[in-house]
PDB file of C-alpha atoms and ligand atoms in Angstrom:
ATOM      1  CA  UNK A 932      -4.058  15.072  -8.097  1.00 42.00           C
ATOM      2  CA  UNK A 933      -1.535  17.102  -5.947  1.00 47.00           C
ATOM      3  CA  UNK A 934      -0.907  14.316  -3.714  1.00 62.00           C
ATOM      4  CA  UNK A 935       0.005  12.340  -6.804  1.00 82.00           C
ATOM      5  CA  UNK A 936       3.253  14.438  -7.920  1.00 92.00           C
ATOM      6  CA  UNK A 937       5.419  12.707 -10.018  1.00 97.00           C
ATOM      7  CA  UNK A 938       8.087  11.408  -8.098  1.00 98.00           C
ATOM      8  CA  UNK A 939      11.553  10.225  -9.779  1.00 98.00           C
ATOM      9  CA  UNK A 940      13.300   7.813  -7.729  1.00 98.00           C
ATOM     10  CA  UNK A 941      16.974   7.013  -8.137  1.00 98.00           C
ATOM     11  CA  UNK A 942      18.190   3.752  -6.648  1.00 98.00           C
ATOM     12  CA  UNK A 943      22.209   3.828  -6.944  1.00 98.00           C
ATOM     13  CA  UNK A 944      22.519  -0.042  -5.442  1.00 98.00           C
ATOM     14  CA  UNK A 945      25.677  -0.757  -4.527  1.00 98.00           C
ATOM     15  CA  UNK A 946      27.606   1.676  -6.266  1.00 98.00           C
ATOM     16  CA  UNK A 947      28.918   5.052  -5.321  1.00 98.00           C
ATOM     17  CA  UNK A 948      31.939   6.739  -3.459  1.00 98.00           C
ATOM     18  CA  UNK A 949      32.207  10.148  -1.574  1.00 98.00           C
ATOM     19  CA  UNK A 950      33.482  11.720  -4.723  1.00 98.00           C
ATOM     20  CA  UNK A 951      30.780  10.456  -6.874  1.00 98.00           C
ATOM     21  CA  UNK A 952      28.184  11.765  -4.353  1.00 98.00           C
ATOM     22  CA  UNK A 953      29.811  15.207  -4.278  1.00 98.00           C
ATOM     23  CA  UNK A 954      29.843  15.542  -8.079  1.00 98.00           C
ATOM     24  CA  UNK A 955      26.424  13.994  -8.725  1.00 98.00           C
ATOM     25  CA  UNK A 956      24.946  16.739  -5.970  1.00 98.00           C
ATOM     26  CA  UNK A 957      26.993  19.639  -7.572  1.00 98.00           C
ATOM     27  CA  UNK A 958      26.011  18.697 -11.095  1.00 98.00           C
ATOM     28  CA  UNK A 959      22.352  18.342  -9.976  1.00 98.00           C
ATOM     29  CA  UNK A 960      22.623  21.971  -8.329  1.00 98.00           C
ATOM     30  CA  UNK A 961      23.736  23.197 -11.726  1.00 98.00           C
ATOM     31  CA  UNK A 962      20.704  21.868 -13.184  1.00 98.00           C
ATOM     32  CA  UNK A 963      18.413  23.012 -10.235  1.00 97.00           C
ATOM     33  CA  UNK A 964      19.916  26.824 -10.590  1.00 96.00           C
ATOM     34  CA  UNK A 965      18.645  26.891 -14.195  1.00 93.00           C
ATOM     35  CA  UNK A 966      15.032  25.365 -13.671  1.00 93.00           C
ATOM     36  CA  UNK A 967      12.670  24.177 -10.832  1.00 93.00           C
ATOM     37  CA  UNK A 968      12.570  20.621 -10.180  1.00 94.00           C
ATOM     38  CA  UNK A 969      10.094  19.176 -12.429  1.00 93.00           C
ATOM     39  CA  UNK A 970       9.251  16.710 -10.256  1.00 96.00           C
ATOM     40  CA  UNK A 971       9.747  15.145  -6.841  1.00 97.00           C
ATOM     41  CA  UNK A 972      13.389  14.007  -6.928  1.00 98.00           C
ATOM     42  CA  UNK A 973      14.759  11.282  -4.847  1.00 98.00           C
ATOM     43  CA  UNK A 974      17.864   9.791  -4.300  1.00 98.00           C
ATOM     44  CA  UNK A 975      18.399   6.050  -2.568  1.00 99.00           C
ATOM     45  CA  UNK A 976      22.108   5.938  -2.473  1.00 98.00           C
ATOM     46  CA  UNK A 977      23.641   2.819  -0.395  1.00 98.00           C
ATOM     47  CA  UNK A 978      23.926   3.511   3.244  1.00 98.00           C
ATOM     48  CA  UNK A 979      27.390   4.741   3.656  1.00 98.00           C
ATOM     49  CA  UNK A 980      26.285   7.684   1.524  1.00 98.00           C
ATOM     50  CA  UNK A 981      23.577   8.562   3.145  1.00 98.00           C
ATOM     51  CA  UNK A 982      24.646  11.261   5.640  1.00 98.00           C
ATOM     52  CA  UNK A 983      27.006  12.930   3.176  1.00 98.00           C
ATOM     53  CA  UNK A 984      24.717  12.867   0.109  1.00 98.00           C
ATOM     54  CA  UNK A 985      22.026  13.916   2.439  1.00 98.00           C
ATOM     55  CA  UNK A 986      24.001  16.709   3.816  1.00 98.00           C
ATOM     56  CA  UNK A 987      24.202  18.023  -0.293  1.00 98.00           C
ATOM     57  CA  UNK A 988      20.626  16.903  -1.686  1.00 98.00           C
ATOM     58  CA  UNK A 989      19.197  19.043   1.311  1.00 98.00           C
ATOM     59  CA  UNK A 990      19.887  22.362   0.320  1.00 97.00           C
ATOM     60  CA  UNK A 991      18.708  21.425  -3.233  1.00 98.00           C
ATOM     61  CA  UNK A 992      14.982  20.114  -1.736  1.00 97.00           C
ATOM     62  CA  UNK A 993      15.723  16.664  -3.281  1.00 98.00           C
ATOM     63  CA  UNK A 994      14.616  13.708  -0.942  1.00 98.00           C
ATOM     64  CA  UNK A 995      17.154  10.902   0.408  1.00 98.00           C
ATOM     65  CA  UNK A 996      16.151   7.695   0.732  1.00 98.00           C
ATOM     66  CA  UNK A 997      17.748   4.227   1.858  1.00 98.00           C
ATOM     67  CA  UNK A 998      17.514   0.490   0.189  1.00 98.00           C
ATOM     68  CA  UNK A 999      16.644  -1.223   3.028  1.00 98.00           C
ATOM     69  CA  UNK A1000      15.902  -1.529   6.497  1.00 98.00           C
ATOM     70  CA  UNK A1001      15.780  -4.119   9.178  1.00 98.00           C
ATOM     71  CA  UNK A1002      12.273  -5.509  10.658  1.00 98.00           C
ATOM     72  CA  UNK A1003      13.078  -4.848  14.381  1.00 98.00           C
ATOM     73  CA  UNK A1004      13.885  -1.286  15.451  1.00 97.00           C
ATOM     74  CA  UNK A1005      17.361  -2.225  17.255  1.00 98.00           C
ATOM     75  CA  UNK A1006      18.724  -5.741  18.183  1.00 98.00           C
ATOM     76  CA  UNK A1007      21.165  -8.136  17.545  1.00 98.00           C
ATOM     77  CA  UNK A1008      21.348  -8.153  14.008  1.00 98.00           C
ATOM     78  CA  UNK A1009      25.086  -7.761  12.656  1.00 98.00           C
ATOM     79  CA  UNK A1010      25.380  -5.902   9.642  1.00 97.00           C
ATOM     80  CA  UNK A1011      21.716  -4.558   9.370  1.00 98.00           C
ATOM     81  CA  UNK A1012      20.220  -1.345   9.576  1.00 98.00           C
ATOM     82  CA  UNK A1013      16.966  -0.460  11.500  1.00 98.00           C
ATOM     83  CA  UNK A1014      14.342   2.132  10.074  1.00 98.00           C
ATOM     84  CA  UNK A1015      14.687   4.367  12.962  1.00 98.00           C
ATOM     85  CA  UNK A1016      18.223   5.166  12.384  1.00 98.00           C
ATOM     86  CA  UNK A1017      17.246   6.280   9.201  1.00 98.00           C
ATOM     87  CA  UNK A1018      15.499   9.646   9.781  1.00 98.00           C
ATOM     88  CA  UNK A1019      18.158  11.027  11.780  1.00 95.00           C
ATOM     89  CA  UNK A1020      20.398  10.721   8.644  1.00 96.00           C
ATOM     90  CA  UNK A1021      17.485  13.022   6.854  1.00 97.00           C
ATOM     91  CA  UNK A1022      16.154   9.895   5.089  1.00 98.00           C
ATOM     92  CA  UNK A1023      12.477  10.193   4.511  1.00 98.00           C
ATOM     93  CA  UNK A1024      12.126   7.019   2.025  1.00 98.00           C
ATOM     94  CA  UNK A1025      12.822   3.542   2.348  1.00 98.00           C
ATOM     95  CA  UNK A1026      12.991   0.846  -0.441  1.00 98.00           C
ATOM     96  CA  UNK A1027      11.672  -2.513   0.543  1.00 98.00           C
ATOM     97  CA  UNK A1028      11.175  -5.617  -1.026  1.00 98.00           C
ATOM     98  CA  UNK A1029      13.468  -4.843  -4.027  1.00 98.00           C
ATOM     99  CA  UNK A1030      13.570  -8.354  -6.310  1.00 98.00           C
ATOM    100  CA  UNK A1031      17.271  -7.899  -5.474  1.00 98.00           C
ATOM    101  CA  UNK A1032      16.654  -8.439  -1.867  1.00 98.00           C
ATOM    102  CA  UNK A1033      14.032 -10.861  -2.848  1.00 97.00           C
ATOM    103  CA  UNK A1034      16.124 -13.226  -5.020  1.00 96.00           C
ATOM    104  CA  UNK A1035      19.449 -12.558  -3.288  1.00 97.00           C
ATOM    105  CA  UNK A1036      18.683 -12.339   0.107  1.00 97.00           C
ATOM    106  CA  UNK A1037      15.683 -14.834   0.483  1.00 97.00           C
ATOM    107  CA  UNK A1038      12.990 -11.931   1.420  1.00 98.00           C
ATOM    108  CA  UNK A1039       9.739 -13.142   1.230  1.00 98.00           C
ATOM    109  CA  UNK A1040       6.406 -11.117   1.363  1.00 98.00           C
ATOM    110  CA  UNK A1041       6.319 -11.400   4.930  1.00 98.00           C
ATOM    111  CA  UNK A1042       9.621 -10.194   5.563  1.00 98.00           C
ATOM    112  CA  UNK A1043       8.985  -7.389   3.117  1.00 98.00           C
ATOM    113  CA  UNK A1044       5.653  -6.413   5.056  1.00 98.00           C
ATOM    114  CA  UNK A1045       7.387  -6.237   8.218  1.00 98.00           C
ATOM    115  CA  UNK A1046      10.115  -4.312   6.913  1.00 98.00           C
ATOM    116  CA  UNK A1047       7.301  -1.736   5.449  1.00 98.00           C
ATOM    117  CA  UNK A1048       5.708  -1.839   9.052  1.00 98.00           C
ATOM    118  CA  UNK A1049       8.870  -0.982  10.363  1.00 98.00           C
ATOM    119  CA  UNK A1050       9.203   1.822   8.094  1.00 98.00           C
ATOM    120  CA  UNK A1051       6.158   3.334   8.604  1.00 98.00           C
ATOM    121  CA  UNK A1052       6.508   3.108  12.563  1.00 98.00           C
ATOM    122  CA  UNK A1053       9.954   5.169  12.222  1.00 98.00           C
ATOM    123  CA  UNK A1054       7.595   7.770   9.994  1.00 98.00           C
ATOM    124  CA  UNK A1055       9.478   6.904   6.578  1.00 98.00           C
ATOM    125  CA  UNK A1056       7.216   6.195   3.571  1.00 98.00           C
ATOM    126  CA  UNK A1057       8.250   2.525   2.497  1.00 98.00           C
ATOM    127  CA  UNK A1058       8.771   2.066  -1.387  1.00 98.00           C
ATOM    128  CA  UNK A1059       7.405  -1.494  -1.780  1.00 98.00           C
ATOM    129  CA  UNK A1060       8.748  -3.229  -4.957  1.00 98.00           C
ATOM    130  CA  UNK A1061       6.924  -6.157  -6.897  1.00 98.00           C
ATOM    131  CA  UNK A1062       7.425  -7.641 -10.051  1.00 98.00           C
ATOM    132  CA  UNK A1063       7.234 -10.978 -11.926  1.00 97.00           C
ATOM    133  CA  UNK A1064      10.052 -12.640 -13.767  1.00 96.00           C
ATOM    134  CA  UNK A1065      10.616 -13.272 -17.443  1.00 95.00           C
ATOM    135  CA  UNK A1066       9.196 -16.969 -17.163  1.00 96.00           C
ATOM    136  CA  UNK A1067       6.050 -16.019 -14.896  1.00 97.00           C
ATOM    137  CA  UNK A1068       5.552 -13.282 -17.738  1.00 96.00           C
ATOM    138  CA  UNK A1069       5.735 -15.763 -20.263  1.00 95.00           C
ATOM    139  CA  UNK A1070       3.579 -18.346 -18.533  1.00 97.00           C
ATOM    140  CA  UNK A1071       0.875 -15.551 -18.470  1.00 96.00           C
ATOM    141  CA  UNK A1072       1.152 -15.547 -14.385  1.00 97.00           C
ATOM    142  CA  UNK A1073       2.471 -11.962 -14.298  1.00 97.00           C
ATOM    143  CA  UNK A1074      -0.670 -10.314 -12.624  1.00 97.00           C
ATOM    144  CA  UNK A1075      -1.530 -13.138 -10.584  1.00 98.00           C
ATOM    145  CA  UNK A1076       2.432 -13.139  -9.186  1.00 98.00           C
ATOM    146  CA  UNK A1077       2.277  -9.552  -8.743  1.00 98.00           C
ATOM    147  CA  UNK A1078      -1.185  -9.123  -6.965  1.00 97.00           C
ATOM    148  CA  UNK A1079       0.021 -11.986  -4.740  1.00 98.00           C
ATOM    149  CA  UNK A1080       3.341 -10.276  -3.822  1.00 98.00           C
ATOM    150  CA  UNK A1081       1.175  -6.594  -3.397  1.00 97.00           C
ATOM    151  CA  UNK A1082      -1.258  -8.495  -1.009  1.00 96.00           C
ATOM    152  CA  UNK A1083       2.009 -10.063   1.358  1.00 97.00           C
ATOM    153  CA  UNK A1084       3.538  -7.344   1.293  1.00 98.00           C
ATOM    154  CA  UNK A1085       1.811  -4.378   1.791  1.00 96.00           C
ATOM    155  CA  UNK A1086       1.135  -2.820   5.396  1.00 94.00           C
ATOM    156  CA  UNK A1087      -2.248  -2.881   6.544  1.00 90.00           C
ATOM    157  CA  UNK A1088      -2.337   1.018   6.634  1.00 88.00           C
ATOM    158  CA  UNK A1089      -0.230   4.156   6.061  1.00 91.00           C
ATOM    159  CA  UNK A1090       1.118   6.226   3.321  1.00 92.00           C
ATOM    160  CA  UNK A1091       3.276   4.332   0.862  1.00 96.00           C
ATOM    161  CA  UNK A1092       4.583   3.962  -2.625  1.00 97.00           C
ATOM    162  CA  UNK A1093       4.478   0.926  -4.762  1.00 98.00           C
ATOM    163  CA  UNK A1094       7.061   0.100  -7.483  1.00 98.00           C
ATOM    164  CA  UNK A1095       6.336  -2.251 -10.044  1.00 98.00           C
ATOM    165  CA  UNK A1096       9.515  -3.569 -11.437  1.00 98.00           C
ATOM    166  CA  UNK A1097       9.463  -6.864 -13.950  1.00 97.00           C
ATOM    167  CA  UNK A1098      12.765  -8.556 -12.690  1.00 96.00           C
ATOM    168  CA  UNK A1099      13.645  -9.232 -16.592  1.00 95.00           C
ATOM    169  CA  UNK A1100      13.276  -5.479 -17.333  1.00 95.00           C
ATOM    170  CA  UNK A1101      16.016  -4.349 -14.224  1.00 95.00           C
ATOM    171  CA  UNK A1102      19.320  -4.024 -15.676  1.00 94.00           C
ATOM    172  CA  UNK A1103      19.041  -5.516 -19.127  1.00 94.00           C
ATOM    173  CA  UNK A1104      17.756  -2.627 -21.364  1.00 90.00           C
ATOM    174  CA  UNK A1105      14.632  -4.704 -22.005  1.00 90.00           C
ATOM    175  CA  UNK A1106      11.596  -2.739 -21.730  1.00 88.00           C
ATOM    176  CA  UNK A1107       8.095  -3.558 -21.022  1.00 92.00           C
ATOM    177  CA  UNK A1108       5.892  -2.242 -23.904  1.00 94.00           C
ATOM    178  CA  UNK A1109       3.588   0.351 -22.856  1.00 96.00           C
ATOM    179  CA  UNK A1110       0.643  -1.279 -23.397  1.00 96.00           C
ATOM    180  CA  UNK A1111       2.297  -3.645 -20.229  1.00 96.00           C
ATOM    181  CA  UNK A1112       3.105  -1.075 -18.325  1.00 97.00           C
ATOM    182  CA  UNK A1113      -0.263   0.528 -18.393  1.00 98.00           C
ATOM    183  CA  UNK A1114      -2.026  -3.063 -17.853  1.00 97.00           C
ATOM    184  CA  UNK A1115      -0.080  -3.656 -14.701  1.00 98.00           C
ATOM    185  CA  UNK A1116      -0.036  -0.527 -13.330  1.00 98.00           C
ATOM    186  CA  UNK A1117      -3.928  -0.246 -14.019  1.00 97.00           C
ATOM    187  CA  UNK A1118      -4.244  -3.638 -12.188  1.00 97.00           C
ATOM    188  CA  UNK A1119      -2.191  -2.354  -9.271  1.00 97.00           C
ATOM    189  CA  UNK A1120      -4.276   0.970  -9.158  1.00 96.00           C
ATOM    190  CA  UNK A1121      -7.701  -1.104  -8.790  1.00 95.00           C
ATOM    191  CA  UNK A1122      -6.248  -3.366  -6.163  1.00 94.00           C
ATOM    192  CA  UNK A1123      -4.562  -0.624  -4.229  1.00 94.00           C
ATOM    193  CA  UNK A1124      -7.929   1.342  -4.642  1.00 89.00           C
ATOM    194  CA  UNK A1125      -9.189  -0.719  -1.886  1.00 80.00           C
ATOM    195  CA  UNK A1126      -6.865   0.698   0.787  1.00 79.00           C
ATOM    196  CA  UNK A1127      -8.155   4.267   0.655  1.00 76.00           C
ATOM    197  CA  UNK A1128      -5.118   6.119   0.636  1.00 78.00           C
ATOM    198  CA  UNK A1129      -3.362   7.875  -2.307  1.00 84.00           C
ATOM    199  CA  UNK A1130      -0.423   5.467  -3.622  1.00 95.00           C
ATOM    200  CA  UNK A1131       1.503   6.451  -6.185  1.00 96.00           C
ATOM    201  CA  UNK A1132       3.014   3.751  -8.568  1.00 97.00           C
ATOM    202  CA  UNK A1133       6.436   3.648  -9.987  1.00 98.00           C
ATOM    203  CA  UNK A1134       7.577   1.712 -12.841  1.00 98.00           C
ATOM    204  CA  UNK A1135      11.327   0.536 -12.620  1.00 98.00           C
ATOM    205  CA  UNK A1136      13.432  -1.415 -15.365  1.00 97.00           C
ATOM    206  CA  UNK A1137      15.879   0.135 -17.839  1.00 96.00           C
ATOM    207  CA  UNK A1138      14.343   3.292 -17.345  1.00 97.00           C
ATOM    208  CA  UNK A1139      16.816   5.988 -19.582  1.00 97.00           C
ATOM    209  CA  UNK A1140      16.619   9.417 -20.622  1.00 98.00           C
ATOM    210  CA  UNK A1141      15.569   7.769 -24.147  1.00 97.00           C
ATOM    211  CA  UNK A1142      12.415   6.219 -23.016  1.00 97.00           C
ATOM    212  CA  UNK A1143      11.482   8.140 -19.953  1.00 98.00           C
ATOM    213  CA  UNK A1144       8.987  10.594 -21.674  1.00 97.00           C
ATOM    214  CA  UNK A1145       6.988   7.189 -23.042  1.00 97.00           C
ATOM    215  CA  UNK A1146       7.035   5.564 -19.473  1.00 97.00           C
ATOM    216  CA  UNK A1147       6.134   8.740 -17.641  1.00 98.00           C
ATOM    217  CA  UNK A1148       3.378   9.783 -20.126  1.00 97.00           C
ATOM    218  CA  UNK A1149       1.692   6.266 -19.619  1.00 97.00           C
ATOM    219  CA  UNK A1150      -1.449   6.058 -17.718  1.00 95.00           C
ATOM    220  CA  UNK A1151      -1.309   5.232 -13.854  1.00 96.00           C
ATOM    221  CA  UNK A1152       2.514   5.699 -14.005  1.00 97.00           C
ATOM    222  CA  UNK A1153       2.984   8.228 -11.033  1.00 97.00           C
ATOM    223  CA  UNK A1154       7.070   8.045 -11.423  1.00 98.00           C
ATOM    224  CA  UNK A1155       9.705   5.962 -11.981  1.00 98.00           C
ATOM    225  CA  UNK A1156      12.581   4.257 -10.099  1.00 98.00           C
ATOM    226  CA  UNK A1157      15.792   4.206 -12.111  1.00 98.00           C
ATOM    227  CA  UNK A1158      19.063   1.914 -11.308  1.00 98.00           C
ATOM    228  CA  UNK A1159      22.020   2.359 -13.601  1.00 98.00           C
ATOM    229  CA  UNK A1160      20.512   5.818 -15.290  1.00 98.00           C
ATOM    230  CA  UNK A1161      20.296   7.363 -11.805  1.00 98.00           C
ATOM    231  CA  UNK A1162      23.842   7.124 -11.254  1.00 98.00           C
ATOM    232  CA  UNK A1163      24.830  10.457 -13.382  1.00 98.00           C
ATOM    233  CA  UNK A1164      23.204  13.344 -12.437  1.00 98.00           C
ATOM    234  CA  UNK A1165      22.861  14.375 -16.136  1.00 98.00           C
ATOM    235  CA  UNK A1166      21.062  11.440 -17.111  1.00 98.00           C
ATOM    236  CA  UNK A1167      18.789  11.358 -13.905  1.00 98.00           C
ATOM    237  CA  UNK A1168      18.126  14.889 -14.384  1.00 98.00           C
ATOM    238  CA  UNK A1169      17.241  13.984 -18.166  1.00 98.00           C
ATOM    239  CA  UNK A1170      14.555  11.493 -16.921  1.00 98.00           C
ATOM    240  CA  UNK A1171      12.866  13.890 -14.355  1.00 98.00           C
ATOM    241  CA  UNK A1172      12.800  16.496 -17.286  1.00 97.00           C
ATOM    242  CA  UNK A1173      10.306  14.214 -19.196  1.00 97.00           C
ATOM    243  CA  UNK A1174       7.889  14.326 -16.388  1.00 95.00           C
ATOM    244  CA  UNK A1175       4.642  15.305 -17.210  1.00 90.00           C
ATOM    245  CA  UNK A1176       3.072  18.629 -15.650  1.00 83.00           C
ATOM    246  CA  UNK A1177       0.640  17.590 -13.002  1.00 79.00           C
TER     247      UNK A1177
HETATM  248  P1  13P B 180      18.016  -0.166 -13.968  1.00 97.88           P
HETATM  249  O1  13P B 180      17.204   0.957 -14.370  1.00 97.88           O
HETATM  250  O2  13P B 180      19.581  -0.313 -13.785  1.00 97.88           O
HETATM  251  O3  13P B 180      17.398  -1.341 -14.740  1.00 97.88           O
HETATM  252  O4  13P B 180      17.460  -1.081 -12.557  1.00 97.88           O
HETATM  253  C1  13P B 180      16.098  -0.592 -11.985  1.00 97.88           C
HETATM  254  C2  13P B 180      15.965  -0.577 -10.955  1.00 97.88           C
HETATM  255  O5  13P B 180      16.188  -2.117  -9.986  1.00 97.88           O
HETATM  256  C3  13P B 180      15.577   0.304 -10.068  1.00 97.88           C
HETATM  257  O6  13P B 180      15.344  -0.192  -8.725  1.00 97.88           O
END
C-alpha cells in the first residue's frame, strides 16, 4: 500500500507568472509549517516557471513536474522541450497525453507512448492521461475508448502514473458520479494489473475543495490531477487535506 501513496498533482496549464509562482510557494509553505503534507504533492507549472517554482518547492518537499515533453532526446524541434532537459530543473514527473494535447495538438496514442518512453528513459515518471468525450460516454463507449487509449499509450515497461480525465469534466464544473469514477478506475486497475507494476490512478476534471473528499474516497482513486483549483495554494492545500490516510 505504501507505494500507492495518495498523489495530489496540480496542472497549471498555460497560467502563471513569476509573481504568482512565488506567492503560491510562499502560501503553501505557510500551510506546510502548520501541518505535514497529508499526501504526496506535485505541481506542474508551464515550462517558463519550472526553475523558479522548483527552487521554492524543493525545500518544502513538494514535487515538480512538466506538462509535456518531446519524444526525441534532442534535435531540430523548434519550441519543443526534450525529456532529458527536465530532471536538471528538478522535475521528477511529466504529464503526457493530456486531452488538450491530444485534441489541440493532434497527439495520437503512438505519440503519447513515444513521449512516455522518452520520459522513462530520462528517469522521469510519466503521468499518462486518458479519457473519453461526452459523446463517447453517451454512446456507451467510454470503457472501450479509454481501454484503447491505455493500450496504445502505455510504455511497455516502467513505473508510471495514469490519470483518468473525462474530457467533458475538464474545466466545465461537471463532475463524473462517484459510481462512474469507481467503475472506470476499477476497469483501469484490472487492465493495469496485467503489467505487474504498481500504478497509481489519478482522477481529473473539475476537482475542487468541495468535491475532493468524495473523489479521493472513491475506490481505486489514488489521487487527483487538478487544473484550475491548483492555481491557488489555499485551494490546492484544501484538496490535499481531503486525502484519506494510507
Ligand atoms: P480542471 O481541474 O480545471 O477541470 O482541469 C483538469 C485537468 O485537465 C487537469 O489536468
